Amino acid sequence: MELVASNKVVGGWHKRYRHASTTTQCDMTFAVFLPEITNTGQKVPVLYWLSGLTCTDENFMQKAGAFKVANELGIAIVAPDTSPRGDNVPDDPKGDYDFGLGAGFYLNATMPPFDKHYQMYDYVVTELPQLIKSHFPVTQQQAISGHSMGGHGALTIGLRNIEQYSSISAFSPIVHPQQCPWGIKAFTGYLGIDTKTWQKYDATALMSTNEFEQPIPILIDQGDADGFLDEQLQPWHLQKAAEHINYPLTFNMREGYDHSYFFISSFIDEHLRFHASHF
């Protein structure tokens, strides 16, 4: 791994690294926050944060204001990039923001030319956690969270890998991508037209078709002034599916809040405390 940047913050450290990924077959960048208690070598649980469309690891780390409470609670935070990147990594042919670079949708692409590099599901589930556990003072305890496209990633990855995570949370997640323009475009381009292959990357479908013997708690916050609420996010689909099987999901509709990091920074402390309570 190559250390790209290092900044002391609230007694701990924020660091960015670049490494050659065998999963995405390109260089990947991620950021990690290590709370002050790790300066002594003590191991801490880790929260994986998945960002949304057009973002990188920097958006959450610079805008969410999560470090003080994460330091207080003794939680490390890891923020990967949102897609593979590089000169040889294919992008949306039209240059649209909602597909290609910055829009990996946390799935394993099967359609060429994207199948070679766009393996973000395996990267987040397997390669990155192995890297973190090998190089940083973290325990086996993990939680996962994210925003928008990253909220979609957190929900689907968490629900498919319940044994790996203590809890899941999301801000403004895409909960039913098979039924919204962002998801339909991404799934068609990355997975093809057979909608049966889409099911495992759709949180509502996973909630509707799976039996969870030991479900892990989910916390979702959504702003009612979010411009993407009705067309793209549609949280009521997941709420209905969760209610049907009595899944432990807490949903908060926040009056006046939009889709931005102003919203995330307003409630990130509650999400950190939620995850801490389940470690």
CSV table of C-alpha atoms in Angstrom, one decimal:
chain,number,residue,atom,x,y,z
A,1,MET,CA,0.0,0.0,0.0
A,2,GLU,CA,1.1,3.5,-0.7
A,3,LEU,CA,0.3,6.2,1.8
A,4,VAL,CA,-1.2,9.2,-0.1
A,5,ALA,CA,-2.0,11.6,2.8
A,6,SER,CA,-2.0,11.6,6.6
A,7,ASN,CA,-3.7,14.1,8.9
A,8,LYS,CA,-4.0,14.1,12.7
A,9,VAL,CA,-7.6,14.8,13.8
A,10,VAL,CA,-9.3,14.8,17.2
A,11,GLY,CA,-6.2,12.9,18.5
A,12,GLY,CA,-6.5,10.1,16.0
A,13,TRP,CA,-5.5,9.9,12.3
A,14,HIS,CA,-7.1,10.2,8.9
A,15,LYS,CA,-5.1,8.5,6.3
A,16,ARG,CA,-5.5,7.8,2.6
A,17,TYR,CA,-3.9,4.9,0.8
A,18,ARG,CA,-3.6,3.6,-2.7
A,19,HIS,CA,-3.1,-0.1,-3.6
A,20,ALA,CA,-3.2,-2.4,-6.5
A,21,SER,CA,-6.5,-4.3,-6.3
A,22,THR,CA,-6.6,-7.9,-7.6
A,23,THR,CA,-10.4,-7.7,-7.6
A,24,THR,CA,-10.9,-4.6,-9.7
A,25,GLN,CA,-7.6,-5.1,-11.6
A,26,CYS,CA,-6.6,-1.4,-11.1
A,27,ASP,CA,-5.3,0.9,-8.4
A,28,MET,CA,-7.9,1.7,-5.7
A,29,THR,CA,-7.9,4.4,-3.1
A,30,PHE,CA,-9.5,4.3,0.3
A,31,ALA,CA,-9.4,6.4,3.4
A,32,VAL,CA,-9.3,5.3,7.0
A,33,PHE,CA,-10.0,7.1,10.3
A,34,LEU,CA,-8.2,5.6,13.3
A,35,PRO,CA,-9.4,6.9,16.7
A,36,GLU,CA,-7.0,8.1,19.3
A,37,ILE,CA,-7.2,4.9,21.3
A,38,THR,CA,-5.5,3.0,18.5
A,39,ASN,CA,-2.3,5.0,19.1
A,40,THR,CA,-1.6,2.6,21.9
A,41,GLY,CA,-2.2,-0.4,19.6
A,42,GLN,CA,-5.6,-1.3,20.9
A,43,LYS,CA,-7.9,-2.8,18.4
A,44,VAL,CA,-11.3,-1.2,17.6
A,45,PRO,CA,-14.4,-2.2,15.6
A,46,VAL,CA,-14.7,-0.7,12.1
A,47,LEU,CA,-17.6,1.0,10.2
A,48,TYR,CA,-17.4,0.7,6.4
A,49,TRP,CA,-18.9,3.8,4.7
A,50,LEU,CA,-20.1,3.6,1.0
A,51,SER,CA,-20.5,6.9,-0.8
A,52,GLY,CA,-22.9,7.8,-3.5
A,53,LEU,CA,-22.9,8.8,-7.2
A,54,THR,CA,-19.9,10.9,-8.3
A,55,CYS,CA,-18.2,10.7,-4.9
A,56,THR,CA,-14.8,9.3,-3.8
A,57,ASP,CA,-13.5,8.4,-0.4
A,58,GLU,CA,-13.0,12.1,0.3
A,59,ASN,CA,-16.7,13.2,0.4
A,60,PHE,CA,-17.6,11.5,3.7
A,61,MET,CA,-14.3,12.1,5.4
A,62,GLN,CA,-14.3,15.8,4.7
A,63,LYS,CA,-18.0,16.7,5.0
A,64,ALA,CA,-19.7,14.3,7.4
A,65,GLY,CA,-18.2,15.6,10.6
A,66,ALA,CA,-18.0,12.1,12.0
A,67,PHE,CA,-14.6,12.1,13.7
A,68,LYS,CA,-15.3,13.5,17.1
A,69,VAL,CA,-18.0,10.9,18.0
A,70,ALA,CA,-16.2,8.1,16.2
A,71,ASN,CA,-13.1,8.9,18.4
A,72,GLU,CA,-15.3,9.1,21.5
A,73,LEU,CA,-16.8,5.7,20.8
A,74,GLY,CA,-13.6,4.1,19.6
A,75,ILE,CA,-14.7,3.2,16.1
A,76,ALA,CA,-12.5,3.1,13.0
A,77,ILE,CA,-14.1,4.3,9.7
A,78,VAL,CA,-13.1,3.0,6.3
A,79,ALA,CA,-14.3,4.7,3.1
A,80,PRO,CA,-13.5,3.1,-0.2
A,81,ASP,CA,-13.9,4.8,-3.6
A,82,THR,CA,-17.2,4.4,-5.4
A,83,SER,CA,-15.9,2.6,-8.5
A,84,PRO,CA,-12.6,1.4,-10.1
A,85,ARG,CA,-10.7,4.2,-11.9
A,86,GLY,CA,-7.8,4.6,-14.3
A,87,ASP,CA,-7.0,5.2,-18.0
A,88,ASN,CA,-8.0,1.6,-18.9
A,89,VAL,CA,-11.2,1.5,-16.9
A,90,PRO,CA,-14.3,2.0,-19.1
A,91,ASP,CA,-16.7,4.8,-18.5
A,92,ASP,CA,-20.2,5.7,-19.6
A,93,PRO,CA,-19.9,6.3,-23.3
A,94,LYS,CA,-22.0,9.4,-23.0
A,95,GLY,CA,-20.2,10.7,-20.0
A,96,ASP,CA,-23.2,10.6,-17.8
A,97,TYR,CA,-22.7,10.9,-14.0
A,98,ASP,CA,-24.9,7.9,-13.1
A,99,PHE,CA,-23.0,5.1,-14.8
A,100,GLY,CA,-19.3,4.2,-15.1
A,101,LEU,CA,-16.6,6.0,-13.2
A,102,GLY,CA,-17.9,7.1,-9.8
A,103,ALA,CA,-21.0,4.9,-10.2
A,104,GLY,CA,-20.0,1.3,-9.5
A,105,PHE,CA,-23.2,0.5,-7.7
A,106,TYR,CA,-21.4,-2.0,-5.4
A,107,LEU,CA,-22.1,-5.0,-7.7
A,108,ASN,CA,-20.0,-7.5,-9.7
A,109,ALA,CA,-20.5,-6.6,-13.4
A,110,THR,CA,-21.0,-9.4,-15.8
A,111,MET,CA,-21.3,-7.5,-19.1
A,112,PRO,CA,-18.3,-6.5,-21.1
A,113,PRO,CA,-16.4,-4.2,-21.1
A,114,PHE,CA,-17.3,-3.5,-17.5
A,115,ASP,CA,-16.9,-7.1,-16.1
A,116,LYS,CA,-13.1,-6.8,-16.0
A,117,HIS,CA,-12.9,-4.0,-13.5
A,118,TYR,CA,-16.3,-3.3,-12.0
A,119,GLN,CA,-16.2,-5.9,-9.2
A,120,MET,CA,-17.1,-3.6,-6.4
A,121,TYR,CA,-19.2,-6.1,-4.4
A,122,ASP,CA,-16.3,-8.5,-4.0
A,123,TYR,CA,-13.9,-5.6,-3.3
A,124,VAL,CA,-16.0,-4.3,-0.4
A,125,VAL,CA,-17.1,-7.7,0.9
A,126,THR,CA,-13.8,-9.5,0.7
A,127,GLU,CA,-10.6,-7.8,-0.5
A,128,LEU,CA,-10.8,-4.5,1.4
A,129,PRO,CA,-11.7,-6.0,4.8
A,130,GLN,CA,-8.8,-8.4,4.5
A,131,LEU,CA,-6.5,-5.5,3.7
A,132,ILE,CA,-7.8,-3.5,6.7
A,133,LYS,CA,-7.5,-6.4,9.1
A,134,SER,CA,-4.0,-7.1,7.9
A,135,HIS,CA,-2.6,-3.6,8.2
A,136,PHE,CA,-4.7,-1.7,10.9
A,137,PRO,CA,-5.6,-2.3,14.6
A,138,VAL,CA,-9.2,-3.4,14.1
A,139,THR,CA,-11.2,-6.2,15.6
A,140,GLN,CA,-13.4,-8.7,13.7
A,141,GLN,CA,-16.5,-6.6,14.4
A,142,GLN,CA,-17.8,-4.7,11.4
A,143,ALA,CA,-20.8,-2.5,10.5
A,144,ILE,CA,-21.7,-1.0,7.2
A,145,SER,CA,-23.4,2.3,6.2
A,146,GLY,CA,-23.7,4.5,3.2
A,147,HIS,CA,-25.5,7.3,1.3
A,148,SER,CA,-27.8,7.1,-1.8
A,149,MET,CA,-26.0,4.6,-4.1
A,150,GLY,CA,-23.9,3.8,-1.1
A,151,GLY,CA,-26.9,3.3,1.0
A,152,HIS,CA,-28.0,0.7,-1.7
A,153,GLY,CA,-24.6,-0.9,-1.4
A,154,ALA,CA,-24.7,-1.0,2.4
A,155,LEU,CA,-28.2,-2.6,2.5
A,156,THR,CA,-27.6,-5.2,-0.1
A,157,ILE,CA,-24.1,-6.1,1.1
A,158,GLY,CA,-25.3,-6.2,4.7
A,159,LEU,CA,-28.4,-8.3,4.0
A,160,ARG,CA,-26.4,-10.8,1.9
A,161,ASN,CA,-23.6,-11.1,4.5
A,162,ILE,CA,-25.4,-10.9,7.8
A,163,GLU,CA,-22.8,-13.0,9.5
A,164,GLN,CA,-20.1,-10.4,8.8
A,165,TYR,CA,-21.8,-7.3,10.2
A,166,SER,CA,-23.3,-6.2,13.5
A,167,SER,CA,-25.6,-3.6,12.0
A,168,ILE,CA,-26.6,-1.7,8.8
A,169,SER,CA,-27.5,2.0,8.3
A,170,ALA,CA,-28.2,4.3,5.4
A,171,PHE,CA,-29.0,7.8,4.5
A,172,SER,CA,-31.3,8.4,1.5
A,173,PRO,CA,-30.7,4.9,0.1
A,174,ILE,CA,-31.8,3.5,-3.3
A,175,VAL,CA,-33.9,0.7,-1.9
A,176,HIS,CA,-35.5,-0.8,-5.0
A,177,PRO,CA,-33.1,-0.1,-7.9
A,178,GLN,CA,-35.0,-2.5,-10.2
A,179,GLN,CA,-37.9,0.1,-10.1
A,180,CYS,CA,-36.0,3.4,-10.5
A,181,PRO,CA,-34.1,5.1,-13.4
A,182,TRP,CA,-30.7,5.0,-11.8
A,183,GLY,CA,-30.9,1.4,-10.9
A,184,ILE,CA,-32.4,0.2,-14.2
A,185,LYS,CA,-29.7,2.0,-16.2
A,186,ALA,CA,-26.9,0.6,-14.0
A,187,PHE,CA,-28.2,-2.9,-13.8
A,188,THR,CA,-28.8,-3.1,-17.6
A,189,GLY,CA,-25.3,-1.9,-18.3
A,190,TYR,CA,-23.5,-3.9,-15.7
A,191,LEU,CA,-25.6,-7.1,-15.5
A,192,GLY,CA,-27.6,-7.3,-18.8
A,193,ILE,CA,-31.3,-7.5,-19.5
A,194,ASP,CA,-32.1,-10.7,-17.5
A,195,THR,CA,-33.8,-9.1,-14.5
A,196,LYS,CA,-33.4,-12.3,-12.5
A,197,THR,CA,-29.7,-11.5,-12.1
A,198,TRP,CA,-30.7,-8.1,-10.6
A,199,GLN,CA,-32.5,-9.6,-7.6
A,200,LYS,CA,-29.4,-10.0,-5.4
A,201,TYR,CA,-28.5,-6.4,-5.7
A,202,ASP,CA,-31.9,-5.0,-4.7
A,203,ALA,CA,-32.6,-4.5,-1.0
A,204,THR,CA,-36.3,-4.7,-1.3
A,205,ALA,CA,-36.1,-8.0,-3.3
A,206,LEU,CA,-33.7,-9.4,-0.7
A,207,MET,CA,-36.0,-8.4,2.1
A,208,SER,CA,-39.0,-9.9,0.3
A,209,THR,CA,-37.5,-13.2,-0.8
A,210,ASN,CA,-35.1,-14.2,2.1
A,211,GLU,CA,-35.6,-15.7,5.5
A,212,PHE,CA,-33.4,-14.1,8.1
A,213,GLU,CA,-32.9,-16.4,11.1
A,214,GLN,CA,-30.8,-13.9,12.9
A,215,PRO,CA,-31.5,-10.5,11.3
A,216,ILE,CA,-29.2,-7.6,12.1
A,217,PRO,CA,-30.8,-4.2,12.9
A,218,ILE,CA,-31.1,-1.5,10.2
A,219,LEU,CA,-31.4,2.3,10.7
A,220,ILE,CA,-32.4,4.5,7.8
A,221,ASP,CA,-32.7,8.3,7.7
A,222,GLN,CA,-34.4,10.1,4.8
A,223,GLY,CA,-35.1,13.7,4.2
A,224,ASP,CA,-38.6,14.7,3.1
A,225,ALA,CA,-37.2,17.6,1.0
A,226,ASP,CA,-34.9,15.2,-1.0
A,227,GLY,CA,-35.4,15.9,-4.7
A,228,PHE,CA,-34.7,12.3,-5.5
A,229,LEU,CA,-37.2,10.9,-3.1
A,230,ASP,CA,-40.2,9.9,-5.3
A,231,GLU,CA,-38.4,9.0,-8.5
A,232,GLN,CA,-35.2,7.3,-7.4
A,233,LEU,CA,-35.2,6.4,-3.7
A,234,GLN,CA,-38.8,5.2,-2.9
A,235,PRO,CA,-38.1,4.0,0.7
A,236,TRP,CA,-41.7,2.8,1.2
A,237,HIS,CA,-40.9,-0.3,-0.8
A,238,LEU,CA,-38.3,-1.5,1.7
A,239,GLN,CA,-40.5,-0.4,4.7
A,240,LYS,CA,-43.4,-2.5,3.4
A,241,ALA,CA,-41.2,-5.5,2.8
A,242,ALA,CA,-39.6,-5.2,6.3
A,243,GLU,CA,-43.0,-4.8,8.0
A,244,HIS,CA,-44.2,-8.0,6.2
A,245,ILE,CA,-41.6,-10.2,7.8
A,246,ASN,CA,-41.3,-8.1,11.0
A,247,TYR,CA,-37.6,-7.2,10.2
A,248,PRO,CA,-36.0,-4.9,12.8
A,249,LEU,CA,-35.8,-1.7,10.7
A,250,THR,CA,-36.0,1.8,12.1
A,251,PHE,CA,-37.0,4.4,9.6
A,252,ASN,CA,-36.8,8.2,10.2
A,253,MET,CA,-38.3,10.7,7.8
A,254,ARG,CA,-36.6,14.0,8.6
A,255,GLU,CA,-38.6,17.1,7.9
A,256,GLY,CA,-37.0,19.7,5.7
A,257,TYR,CA,-33.8,17.8,4.9
A,258,ASP,CA,-32.4,17.2,1.4
A,259,HIS,CA,-30.0,14.8,-0.2
A,260,SER,CA,-26.8,16.6,0.7
A,261,TYR,CA,-24.0,16.2,3.3
A,262,PHE,CA,-25.8,18.9,5.3
A,263,PHE,CA,-28.3,16.2,6.0
A,264,ILE,CA,-25.7,13.5,6.7
A,265,SER,CA,-23.7,15.7,9.1
A,266,SER,CA,-26.9,16.5,11.0
A,267,PHE,CA,-27.5,12.8,12.0
A,268,ILE,CA,-24.2,11.0,11.6
A,269,ASP,CA,-23.7,11.0,15.3
A,270,GLU,CA,-26.9,9.0,15.8
A,271,HIS,CA,-25.8,6.5,13.3
A,272,LEU,CA,-22.4,6.0,14.9
A,273,ARG,CA,-24.0,5.5,18.3
A,274,PHE,CA,-26.5,3.1,16.8
A,275,HIS,CA,-23.6,1.0,15.4
A,276,ALA,CA,-21.7,1.2,18.6
A,277,SER,CA,-24.6,-0.1,20.6
A,278,HIS,CA,-24.6,-3.3,18.5
A,279,PHE,CA,-20.8,-4.0,18.5
